mmCIF file of C-alpha atoms in Angstrom:
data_model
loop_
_atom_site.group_PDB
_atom_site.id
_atom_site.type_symbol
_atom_site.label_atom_id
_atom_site.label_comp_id
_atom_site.label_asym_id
_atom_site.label_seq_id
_atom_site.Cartn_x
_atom_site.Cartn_y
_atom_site.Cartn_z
ATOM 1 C CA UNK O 557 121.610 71.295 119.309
ATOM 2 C CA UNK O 558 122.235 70.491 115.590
ATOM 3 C CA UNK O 559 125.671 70.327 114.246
ATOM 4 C CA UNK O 560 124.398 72.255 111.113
ATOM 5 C CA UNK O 561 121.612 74.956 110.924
ATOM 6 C CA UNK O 562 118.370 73.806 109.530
ATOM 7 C CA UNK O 563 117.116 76.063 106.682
ATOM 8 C CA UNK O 564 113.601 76.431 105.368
ATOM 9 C CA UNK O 565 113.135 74.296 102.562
ATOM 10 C CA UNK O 566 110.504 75.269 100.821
ATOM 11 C CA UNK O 567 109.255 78.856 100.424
ATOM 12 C CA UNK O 568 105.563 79.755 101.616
ATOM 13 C CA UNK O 569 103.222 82.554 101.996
ATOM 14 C CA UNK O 570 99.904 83.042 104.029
ATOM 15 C CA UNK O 571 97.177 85.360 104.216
ATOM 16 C CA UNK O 572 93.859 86.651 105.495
ATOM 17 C CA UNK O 573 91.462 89.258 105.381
ATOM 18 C CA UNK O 574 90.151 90.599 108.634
ATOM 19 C CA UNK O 575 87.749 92.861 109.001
ATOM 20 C CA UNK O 576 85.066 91.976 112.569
ATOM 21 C CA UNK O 577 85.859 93.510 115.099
ATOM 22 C CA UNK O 578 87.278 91.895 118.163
ATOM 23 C CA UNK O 579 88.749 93.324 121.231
ATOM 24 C CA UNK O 580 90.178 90.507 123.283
ATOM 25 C CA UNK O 581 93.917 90.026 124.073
ATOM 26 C CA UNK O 582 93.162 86.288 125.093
ATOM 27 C CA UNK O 583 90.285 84.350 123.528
ATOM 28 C CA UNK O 584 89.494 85.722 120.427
ATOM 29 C CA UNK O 585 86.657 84.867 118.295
ATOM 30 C CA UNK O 586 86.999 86.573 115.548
ATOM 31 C CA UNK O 587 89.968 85.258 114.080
ATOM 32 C CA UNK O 588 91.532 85.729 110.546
ATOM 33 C CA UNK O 589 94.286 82.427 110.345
ATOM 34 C CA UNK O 590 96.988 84.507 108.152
ATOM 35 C CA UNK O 591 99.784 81.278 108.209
ATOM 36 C CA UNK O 592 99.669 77.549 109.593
ATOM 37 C CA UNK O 593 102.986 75.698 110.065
ATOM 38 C CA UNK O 594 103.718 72.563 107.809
ATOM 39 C CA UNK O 595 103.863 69.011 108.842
ATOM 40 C CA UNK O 596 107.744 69.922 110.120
ATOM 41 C CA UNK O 597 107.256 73.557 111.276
ATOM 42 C CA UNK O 598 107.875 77.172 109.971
ATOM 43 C CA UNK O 599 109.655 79.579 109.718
ATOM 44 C CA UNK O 600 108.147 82.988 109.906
ATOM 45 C CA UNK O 601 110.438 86.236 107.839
ATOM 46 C CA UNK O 602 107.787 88.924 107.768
ATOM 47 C CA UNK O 603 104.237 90.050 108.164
ATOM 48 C CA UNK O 604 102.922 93.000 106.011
ATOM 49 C CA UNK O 605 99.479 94.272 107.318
ATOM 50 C CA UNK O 606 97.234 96.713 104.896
ATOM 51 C CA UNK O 607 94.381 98.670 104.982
ATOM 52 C CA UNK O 608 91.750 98.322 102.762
ATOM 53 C CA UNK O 609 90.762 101.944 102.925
ATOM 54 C CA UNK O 610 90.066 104.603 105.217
ATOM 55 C CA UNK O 611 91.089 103.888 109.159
ATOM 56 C CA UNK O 612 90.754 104.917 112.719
ATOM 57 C CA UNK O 613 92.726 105.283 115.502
ATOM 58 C CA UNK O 614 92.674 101.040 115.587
ATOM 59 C CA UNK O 615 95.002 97.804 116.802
ATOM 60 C CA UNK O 616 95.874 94.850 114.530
ATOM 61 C CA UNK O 617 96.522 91.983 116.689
ATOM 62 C CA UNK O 618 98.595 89.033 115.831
ATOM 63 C CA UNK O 619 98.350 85.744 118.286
ATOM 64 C CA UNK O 620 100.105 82.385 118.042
ATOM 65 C CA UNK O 621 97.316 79.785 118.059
ATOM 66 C CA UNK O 622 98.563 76.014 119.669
ATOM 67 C CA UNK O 623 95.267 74.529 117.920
ATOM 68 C CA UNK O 624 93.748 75.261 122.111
ATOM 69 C CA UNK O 625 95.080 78.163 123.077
ATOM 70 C CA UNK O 626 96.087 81.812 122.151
ATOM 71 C CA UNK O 627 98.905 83.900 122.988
ATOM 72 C CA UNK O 628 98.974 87.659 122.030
ATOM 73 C CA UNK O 629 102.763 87.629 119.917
ATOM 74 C CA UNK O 630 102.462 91.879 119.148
ATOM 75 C CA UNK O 631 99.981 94.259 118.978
ATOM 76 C CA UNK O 632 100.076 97.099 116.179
ATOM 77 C CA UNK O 633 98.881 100.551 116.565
ATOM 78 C CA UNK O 634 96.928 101.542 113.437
ATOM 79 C CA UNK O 635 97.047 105.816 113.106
ATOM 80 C CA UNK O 636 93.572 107.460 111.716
ATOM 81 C CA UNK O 637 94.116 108.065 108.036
ATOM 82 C CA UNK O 638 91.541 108.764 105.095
ATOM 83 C CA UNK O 639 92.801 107.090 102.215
ATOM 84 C CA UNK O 640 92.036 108.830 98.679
ATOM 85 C CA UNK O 641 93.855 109.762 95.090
ATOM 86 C CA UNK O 642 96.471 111.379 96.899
ATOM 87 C CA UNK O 643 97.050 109.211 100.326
ATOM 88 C CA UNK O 644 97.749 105.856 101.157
ATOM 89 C CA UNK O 645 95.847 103.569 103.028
ATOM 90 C CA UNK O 646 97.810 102.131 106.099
ATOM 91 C CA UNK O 647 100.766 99.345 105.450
ATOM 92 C CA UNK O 648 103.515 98.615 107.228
ATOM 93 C CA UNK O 649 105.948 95.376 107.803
ATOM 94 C CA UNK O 650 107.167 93.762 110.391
ATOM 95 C CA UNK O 651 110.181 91.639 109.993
ATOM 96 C CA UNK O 652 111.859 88.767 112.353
ATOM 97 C CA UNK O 653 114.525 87.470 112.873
ATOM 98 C CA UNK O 654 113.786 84.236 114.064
ATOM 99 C CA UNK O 655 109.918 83.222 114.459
ATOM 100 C CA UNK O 656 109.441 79.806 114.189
ATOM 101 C CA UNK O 657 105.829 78.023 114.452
ATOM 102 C CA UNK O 658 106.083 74.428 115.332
ATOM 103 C CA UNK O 659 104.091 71.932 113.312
ATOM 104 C CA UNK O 660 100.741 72.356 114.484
ATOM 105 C CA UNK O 661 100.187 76.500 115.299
ATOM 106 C CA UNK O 662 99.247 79.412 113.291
ATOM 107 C CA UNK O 663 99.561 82.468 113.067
ATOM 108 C CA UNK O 664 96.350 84.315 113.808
ATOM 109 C CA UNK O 665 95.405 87.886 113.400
ATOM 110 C CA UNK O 666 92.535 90.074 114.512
ATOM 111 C CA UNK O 667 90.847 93.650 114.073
ATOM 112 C CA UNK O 668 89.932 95.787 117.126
ATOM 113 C CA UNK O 669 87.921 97.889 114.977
ATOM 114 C CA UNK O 670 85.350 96.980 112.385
ATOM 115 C CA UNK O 671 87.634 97.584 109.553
ATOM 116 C CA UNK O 672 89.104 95.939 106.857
ATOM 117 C CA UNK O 673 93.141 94.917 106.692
ATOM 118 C CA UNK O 674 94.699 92.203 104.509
ATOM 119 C CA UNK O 675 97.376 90.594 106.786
ATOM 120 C CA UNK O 676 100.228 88.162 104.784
ATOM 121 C CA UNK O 677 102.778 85.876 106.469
ATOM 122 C CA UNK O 678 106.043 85.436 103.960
ATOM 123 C CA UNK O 679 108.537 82.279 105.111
ATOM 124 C CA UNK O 680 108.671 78.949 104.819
ATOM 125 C CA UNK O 681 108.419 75.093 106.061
ATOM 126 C CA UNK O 682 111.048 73.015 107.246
#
């Protein structure tokens, strides 16, 4: 263990847009690569996923890729909502505390529906 806590040194941001639908929970295809940890690793503060419009009843999924394999990190229920003048599209953020990517993995995200959502990764490397 380190005698002094190792900060991220250098502020970074990451995102996709996903939009084919893909319904596995452990070999997606159909992958949107939203952040990708520098040479030293990552540290991971928050993930703000959007609509792009209208939704249905739909899952966002977010995986931690190794560069081999995938591993379903949270998935996140998307309510039906028609988006106009006077409504919103679907947003919401998801914060952590301490998710941290080693050099190598990404953050992956994927649509179970055929919809579009804009998915961005705010942190920072090592």
């Amino acid at each position: 263990m380190a005698a002094t806590p190792n900060f991220a040194a250098t502020p970074k941001y990451g995102g996709a847009s996903i939009s084919t639908a893909d319904t596995s929970r452990t070999a997606p295809t159909n992958v949107g690569t939203v952040f990708t940890a520098g040479s030293s690793g990552s540290r991971i503060d928050e993930v703000t996923i959007t609509a792009a419009g209208t939704t249905t009843a739909n899952v966002v999924r977010l995986f931690v890729y190794t560069g081999s394999v995938y591993y379903l990190l949270q998935e996140v229920l998307i309510p039906a909502i028609t988006a106009s003048a006077s409504q919103d599209s679907f947003s919401t953020t998801l914060t952590f505390n301490s998710f941290v990517l080693p050099s190598g993995y990404s953050l992956q995200a994927t649509t179970n529906n055929a919809e579009t959502y804009h998915v961005h990764a705010f942190g920072g490397d090592f």
